Coordinates of C-alpha atoms and ligand atoms in Angstrom, one line a residue:
X1 CA 0.5 16.4 -16.4
X2 CA 4.3 16.1 -16.2
X3 CA 5.8 16.2 -19.7
X4 CA 8.4 13.7 -18.5
X5 CA 5.8 11.2 -17.3
X6 CA 6.3 7.7 -18.6
X7 CA 3.2 7.0 -20.6
X8 CA 2.5 3.4 -21.8
X9 CA 0.2 3.4 -24.9
X10 CA -1.1 -0.2 -25.1
X11 CA -2.2 -0.9 -28.7
X12 CA -0.2 1.8 -30.4
X13 CA -0.5 0.3 -33.8
X14 CA -4.3 0.5 -33.8
X15 CA -6.4 3.4 -34.8
X16 CA -6.8 4.8 -31.3
X17 CA -3.4 4.0 -30.0
X18 CA -1.6 5.5 -33.0
X19 CA -3.7 8.7 -32.7
X20 CA -2.7 8.9 -29.0
X21 CA 1.0 8.6 -29.8
X22 CA 0.7 11.3 -32.5
X23 CA -1.1 13.6 -30.0
X24 CA 1.2 13.0 -27.1
X25 CA 4.3 13.6 -29.3
X26 CA 2.8 16.8 -30.7
X27 CA 2.0 18.0 -27.1
X28 CA 5.7 17.4 -26.0
X29 CA 5.4 14.3 -23.9
X30 CA 8.9 13.0 -24.0
X31 CA 8.5 9.4 -22.7
X32 CA 5.8 7.6 -24.6
X33 CA 6.4 3.9 -24.3
X34 CA 5.1 1.3 -26.7
X35 CA 5.5 -2.4 -27.4
X36 CA 4.5 -4.4 -30.5
X37 CA 2.5 -7.6 -30.0
X38 CA 5.7 -9.6 -30.8
X39 CA 7.5 -7.7 -28.0
X40 CA 4.7 -7.9 -25.4
X41 CA 1.7 -10.2 -25.7
X42 CA -1.0 -8.5 -23.6
X43 CA -2.9 -11.8 -23.3
X44 CA 0.1 -13.3 -21.5
X45 CA -0.3 -12.4 -17.8
X46 CA 3.3 -13.2 -16.7
X47 CA 4.7 -11.1 -19.6
X48 CA 2.5 -8.2 -18.7
X49 CA 3.5 -8.4 -15.0
X50 CA 7.2 -8.5 -15.9
X51 CA 6.8 -5.5 -18.2
X52 CA 5.1 -3.4 -15.5
X53 CA 7.7 -4.5 -12.9
X54 CA 10.6 -3.3 -15.0
X55 CA 9.3 -0.2 -16.8
X56 CA 8.3 2.3 -14.0
X57 CA 5.2 3.4 -15.9
X58 CA 3.3 6.5 -14.6
X59 CA 0.3 6.5 -16.9
X60 CA -1.4 3.8 -19.0
X61 CA -3.6 4.5 -22.0
X62 CA -5.3 1.1 -22.6
X63 CA -6.2 1.2 -26.2
X64 CA -5.4 -2.4 -27.0
X65 CA -8.5 -4.5 -27.8
X66 CA -10.0 -6.9 -30.2
X67 CA -12.3 -4.7 -32.3
X68 CA -14.5 -5.1 -35.3
X69 CA -17.7 -4.2 -37.1
X70 CA -21.1 -5.8 -36.9
X71 CA -20.2 -8.9 -38.9
X72 CA -17.0 -9.7 -37.0
X73 CA -18.7 -9.2 -33.7
X74 CA -21.7 -11.3 -34.6
X75 CA -19.7 -14.2 -36.0
X76 CA -16.7 -14.4 -33.6
X77 CA -18.2 -13.5 -30.2
X78 CA -15.8 -15.9 -28.4
X79 CA -12.7 -14.1 -29.5
X80 CA -14.2 -10.7 -28.7
X81 CA -15.2 -11.5 -25.2
X82 CA -12.1 -13.6 -24.3
X83 CA -9.4 -11.4 -25.7
X84 CA -10.8 -8.2 -24.4
X85 CA -11.4 -9.6 -20.9
X86 CA -7.9 -11.0 -20.7
X87 CA -6.2 -7.9 -22.0
X88 CA -8.1 -5.7 -19.6
X89 CA -7.6 -7.8 -16.5
X90 CA -3.9 -8.3 -17.3
X91 CA -3.1 -4.7 -17.9
X92 CA -5.3 -3.1 -15.2
X93 CA -4.2 -5.6 -12.5
X94 CA -0.5 -5.4 -13.4
X95 CA -0.7 -1.6 -13.5
X96 CA -2.3 -1.5 -10.0
X97 CA 0.3 -3.9 -8.7
X98 CA 3.1 -1.8 -10.1
X99 CA 1.6 1.3 -8.3
X100 CA 0.5 3.0 -11.6
X101 CA -1.7 5.8 -10.3
X102 CA -3.4 6.8 -13.6
X103 CA -4.9 4.9 -16.4
X104 CA -7.4 5.6 -19.1
X105 CA -9.5 2.7 -20.3
X106 CA -11.2 2.9 -23.8
X107 CA -14.5 1.3 -24.4
X108 CA -17.3 1.9 -26.9
X109 CA -20.8 3.2 -27.0
X110 CA -22.1 -0.3 -27.6
X111 CA -21.8 -0.9 -23.8
X112 CA -25.2 0.9 -23.5
X113 CA -28.5 -1.0 -23.7
X114 CA -30.1 -1.5 -27.1
X115 CA -33.3 0.4 -26.2
X116 CA -31.8 3.3 -24.4
X117 CA -33.3 6.8 -24.5
X118 CA -31.4 9.0 -26.9
X119 CA -29.0 10.8 -26.6
X120 CA -27.4 8.2 -24.3
X121 CA -26.3 9.4 -20.9
X122 CA -23.6 7.6 -18.9
X123 CA -26.1 6.7 -16.2
X124 CA -28.1 4.4 -18.6
X125 CA -25.3 1.8 -18.3
X126 CA -26.8 -1.6 -17.3
X127 CA -30.4 -0.3 -17.3
X128 CA -31.7 -2.9 -19.8
X129 CA -30.5 -5.6 -22.2
X130 CA -27.7 -5.1 -24.8
X131 CA -27.8 -5.2 -28.6
X132 CA -27.3 -9.0 -29.4
X133 CA -24.9 -8.5 -32.4
X134 CA -22.1 -7.1 -30.2
X135 CA -23.1 -8.3 -26.7
X136 CA -19.9 -10.3 -26.1
X137 CA -17.7 -7.3 -26.9
X138 CA -19.9 -5.0 -24.8
X139 CA -19.9 -7.3 -21.8
X140 CA -16.1 -7.3 -21.9
X141 CA -15.9 -3.5 -22.1
X142 CA -18.4 -3.2 -19.2
X143 CA -16.2 -5.5 -17.2
X144 CA -13.2 -3.2 -18.0
X145 CA -14.8 -0.1 -16.8
X146 CA -16.1 -1.9 -13.7
X147 CA -12.5 -3.1 -13.0
X148 CA -11.4 0.6 -13.1
X149 CA -14.3 1.6 -10.7
X150 CA -13.6 -1.2 -8.3
X151 CA -9.9 -0.7 -8.2
X152 CA -10.4 3.1 -7.6
X153 CA -12.7 2.3 -4.7
X154 CA -10.6 -0.4 -3.1
X155 CA -7.1 0.8 -3.9
X156 CA -7.4 4.5 -4.5
X157 CA -6.2 4.4 -8.0
X158 CA -7.3 7.1 -10.5
X159 CA -8.5 5.0 -13.5
X160 CA -10.9 6.8 -15.9
X161 CA -13.0 5.2 -18.7
X162 CA -13.8 6.9 -22.0
X163 CA -16.6 5.6 -24.1
X164 CA -16.2 6.9 -27.7
X165 CA -18.9 6.7 -30.3
X166 CA -18.1 5.0 -33.7
X167 CA -14.6 6.1 -34.6
X168 CA -12.8 6.6 -37.9
X169 CA -9.5 8.0 -39.1
X170 CA -6.0 6.9 -40.1
X171 CA -5.0 3.3 -39.5
X172 CA -8.5 2.1 -39.6
X173 CA -9.3 -1.5 -40.6
X174 CA -10.4 -1.7 -44.3
X175 CA -11.0 -5.4 -44.4
X176 CA -14.7 -5.7 -45.5
X177 CA -15.4 -8.7 -43.3
X178 CA -14.3 -7.2 -40.1
X179 CA -14.4 -3.4 -40.6
X180 CA -16.9 -0.8 -39.4
X181 CA -19.3 0.9 -41.7
X182 CA -17.3 4.1 -42.5
X183 CA -14.1 2.5 -43.6
X184 CA -16.1 -0.2 -45.4
X185 CA -18.1 2.3 -47.4
X186 CA -15.1 4.5 -48.1
X187 CA -13.2 1.5 -49.6
X188 CA -16.3 0.2 -51.5
X189 CA -17.0 3.7 -53.0
X190 CA -13.4 4.1 -54.0
X191 CA -13.2 0.7 -55.7
X192 CA -16.6 1.2 -57.4
X193 CA -15.4 4.6 -58.7
X194 CA -12.1 3.2 -60.0
X195 CA -13.8 0.2 -61.7
X196 CA -16.6 2.5 -63.1
X197 CA -19.3 0.4 -61.4
X198 CA -22.9 1.6 -61.5
X199 CA -23.9 0.7 -57.9
X200 CA -22.6 0.6 -54.3
X201 CA -23.8 -2.1 -51.9
X202 CA -24.8 -0.8 -48.5
X203 CA -25.6 -3.4 -45.8
X204 CA -29.0 -3.4 -44.1
X205 CA -31.8 -0.9 -44.6
X206 CA -29.8 2.4 -44.4
X207 CA -32.1 3.6 -41.7
X208 CA -30.0 2.9 -38.5
X209 CA -28.5 6.1 -37.1
X210 CA -24.9 6.4 -36.0
X211 CA -22.6 9.1 -34.7
X212 CA -19.0 9.3 -36.0
X213 CA -16.0 10.8 -34.2
X214 CA -12.6 11.4 -35.8
X215 CA -10.0 9.5 -33.8
X216 CA -7.9 12.7 -33.5
X217 CA -10.8 14.2 -31.5
X218 CA -10.7 11.2 -29.2
X219 CA -7.0 11.6 -28.7
X220 CA -7.6 15.3 -27.9
X221 CA -10.3 14.3 -25.4
X222 CA -7.9 11.9 -23.7
X223 CA -5.2 14.5 -23.2
X224 CA -7.9 16.9 -22.0
X225 CA -9.0 14.4 -19.3
X226 CA -5.4 13.8 -18.3
X227 CA -4.4 17.4 -18.2
X228 CA -7.6 18.4 -16.2
X229 CA -6.5 15.8 -13.6
X230 CA -9.8 13.9 -13.8
X231 CA -9.4 11.0 -11.3
X232 CA -12.4 8.8 -11.9
X233 CA -15.6 8.2 -13.8
X234 CA -17.1 7.2 -17.1
X235 CA -17.2 9.8 -19.9
X236 CA -18.9 9.6 -23.3
X237 CA -16.9 11.0 -26.2
X238 CA -18.7 12.0 -29.3
X239 CA -19.8 14.9 -31.5
X240 CA -23.4 15.1 -30.2
X241 CA -25.0 14.6 -33.7
X242 CA -25.9 11.5 -35.7
X243 CA -27.0 10.6 -39.2
X244 CA -28.5 7.7 -41.0
X245 CA -26.4 5.1 -42.7
X246 CA -27.9 6.2 -46.0
X247 CA -26.8 9.8 -45.3
X248 CA -23.4 8.6 -44.3
X249 CA -23.1 6.6 -47.6
X250 CA -24.2 9.7 -49.6
X251 CA -21.6 11.9 -47.8
X252 CA -18.8 9.3 -48.5
X253 CA -19.8 9.1 -52.2
X254 CA -19.6 12.9 -52.4
X255 CA -16.1 12.9 -50.9
X256 CA -14.9 10.0 -53.0
X257 CA -16.6 11.3 -56.2
X258 CA -18.6 8.2 -56.8
X259 CA -21.8 9.1 -58.7
X260 CA -23.5 5.7 -59.0
X261 CA -26.5 4.4 -57.1
X262 CA -26.8 3.0 -53.5
X263 CA -28.2 -0.5 -53.3
X264 CA -29.4 -1.7 -49.9
X265 CA -28.7 -5.3 -49.0
X266 CA -31.5 -6.5 -46.6
X267 CA -29.9 -9.8 -46.0
X268 CA -27.3 -8.0 -43.8
X269 CA -28.2 -6.9 -40.2
X270 CA -29.0 -3.4 -39.2
X271 CA -27.8 -3.8 -35.6
X272 CA -29.0 -1.3 -33.0
X273 CA -31.4 1.3 -34.4
X274 CA -29.7 4.3 -33.0
X275 CA -26.6 5.1 -31.0
X276 CA -26.2 8.8 -30.2
X277 CA -24.1 9.8 -27.2
X278 CA -25.0 12.6 -24.8
X279 CA -21.6 14.3 -24.4
X280 CA -22.7 17.0 -22.0
X281 CA -20.5 15.6 -19.2
X282 CA -17.3 16.4 -21.1
X283 CA -18.7 19.5 -22.7
X284 CA -19.5 20.9 -19.2
X285 CA -15.8 20.5 -18.4
X286 CA -14.8 22.4 -21.5
X287 CA -14.0 19.8 -24.2
X288 CA -15.7 19.5 -27.5
X289 CA -15.0 17.7 -30.8
X290 CA -13.6 20.0 -33.6
X291 CA -13.4 17.8 -36.7
X292 CA -16.5 18.0 -38.9
X293 CA -17.7 14.8 -40.6
X294 CA -17.2 15.7 -44.2
X295 CA -13.8 17.2 -43.5
X296 CA -12.8 14.2 -41.4
X297 CA -13.9 11.8 -44.1
X298 CA -11.9 13.7 -46.8
X299 CA -8.8 13.6 -44.6
X300 CA -9.4 9.8 -44.0
X301 CA -9.9 9.2 -47.7
X302 CA -6.5 10.9 -48.5
X303 CA -4.9 8.7 -45.8
X304 CA -6.6 5.6 -47.2
X305 CA -5.3 6.3 -50.7
X306 CA -1.8 7.0 -49.4
X307 CA -1.7 3.7 -47.4
X308 CA -3.9 1.3 -49.3
X309 CA -4.8 2.3 -52.8
X310 CA -1.4 3.0 -54.5
X311 CA -2.2 6.0 -56.5
X312 CA -4.1 9.2 -55.6
X313 CA -6.8 10.4 -58.0
X314 CA -6.9 14.1 -58.5
X315 CA -10.4 14.4 -56.8
X316 CA -9.0 13.0 -53.6
X317 CA -6.0 15.3 -53.7
X318 CA -8.3 18.3 -53.7
X319 CA -10.7 17.0 -51.1
Ligands
GDP1 P1 -22.2 -1.1 -35.3 O1 -22.2 0.3 -35.1 O2 -21.7 -1.9 -34.1 O3 -23.6 -1.7 -35.7 O4 -21.2 -1.5 -36.4 P2 -20.9 -1.2 -38.0 O5 -20.1 0.1 -38.1 O6 -20.3 -2.4 -38.5 O7 -22.3 -1.1 -38.7 C1 -23.1 0.1 -38.5 C2 -24.3 0.0 -39.5 O8 -23.8 0.2 -40.8 C3 -25.1 -1.3 -39.5 O9 -26.5 -1.0 -39.6 C4 -24.6 -2.0 -40.7 O10 -25.5 -2.9 -41.3 C5 -24.4 -0.8 -41.7 N1 -23.6 -1.0 -42.9 C6 -23.9 -0.6 -44.1 N2 -22.9 -1.0 -45.0 C7 -21.9 -1.6 -44.2 C8 -20.7 -2.2 -44.6 O11 -20.3 -2.3 -45.7 N3 -20.0 -2.7 -43.5 C9 -20.4 -2.6 -42.2 N4 -19.6 -3.1 -41.2 N5 -21.6 -2.0 -41.9 C10 -22.3 -1.6 -42.9

């Protein structure tokens, strides 16, 4: 890809968008274009049209979305379906109208049916019903990838969809009511350690299994897809390995240095029992994740402390 290409990263303040900007800059892309929400409201169709008409964008990385963990998804489904549908339709349609040839759309592994065979292959999409706790979000993301497919077919665009597994890394959301499990447990373990508490509350039974990808690996996969000139399709992005929520909690406690006991809160939902992606499509093309889970959590903990917790305990500095 041309290092002078004008690349619009939509959602650059989020975890995915900020990782993309870091990666693009490190790789020498000179024209990375961003807009804050105050400068460009992606739910405002006229504003999005005007932006694309004036900016001569070559490539769009569509990482802007309403995202959240199991509690936020289950309690605010209207916001999740509406905002994601509107952002996708506005950006994808305006990009097509402005003759933007290339676009990468980011979804999530929750687009796949609840009872899928594991590991989940791309072709299991729409083969049976979705997990109810995040159905609204999943439907919006399925609509986004179908928009890309339909526009490719009708208008010969080259819009590609990446479906990452559960992500973590710098600029994650640490609000306990809306966050995903990894940042939530990282924060809870840190606070329990600082306060000298004897226990750490983990939602659900601890038995659901999840796969975790460091967001820098997703950014690397995105550049890989662009630089390989992939022109269409749906690609899972993950590490190819999962673990139980209990094992994740134990790993986080080890990194943080919290030695208390885990207490499981059965009043909270488990969500889908397992969500492991089959990543052989990208692996066959030559990409694979490189950041190990414990190493990735340690780096994320250092970032959390630097940005959220004020002071850095010695244990975290060494992690
Ligand atoms: P999901 O992958 O869409 O289900 O989203 P989450 O990352 O929010 O939750 C994954 C699993 O972790 C679920 O089984 C949650 O019940 C469990 N979990 C355990 N403790 C927590 C917590 O403190 N916050 C969240 N969000 N999930 C938790």
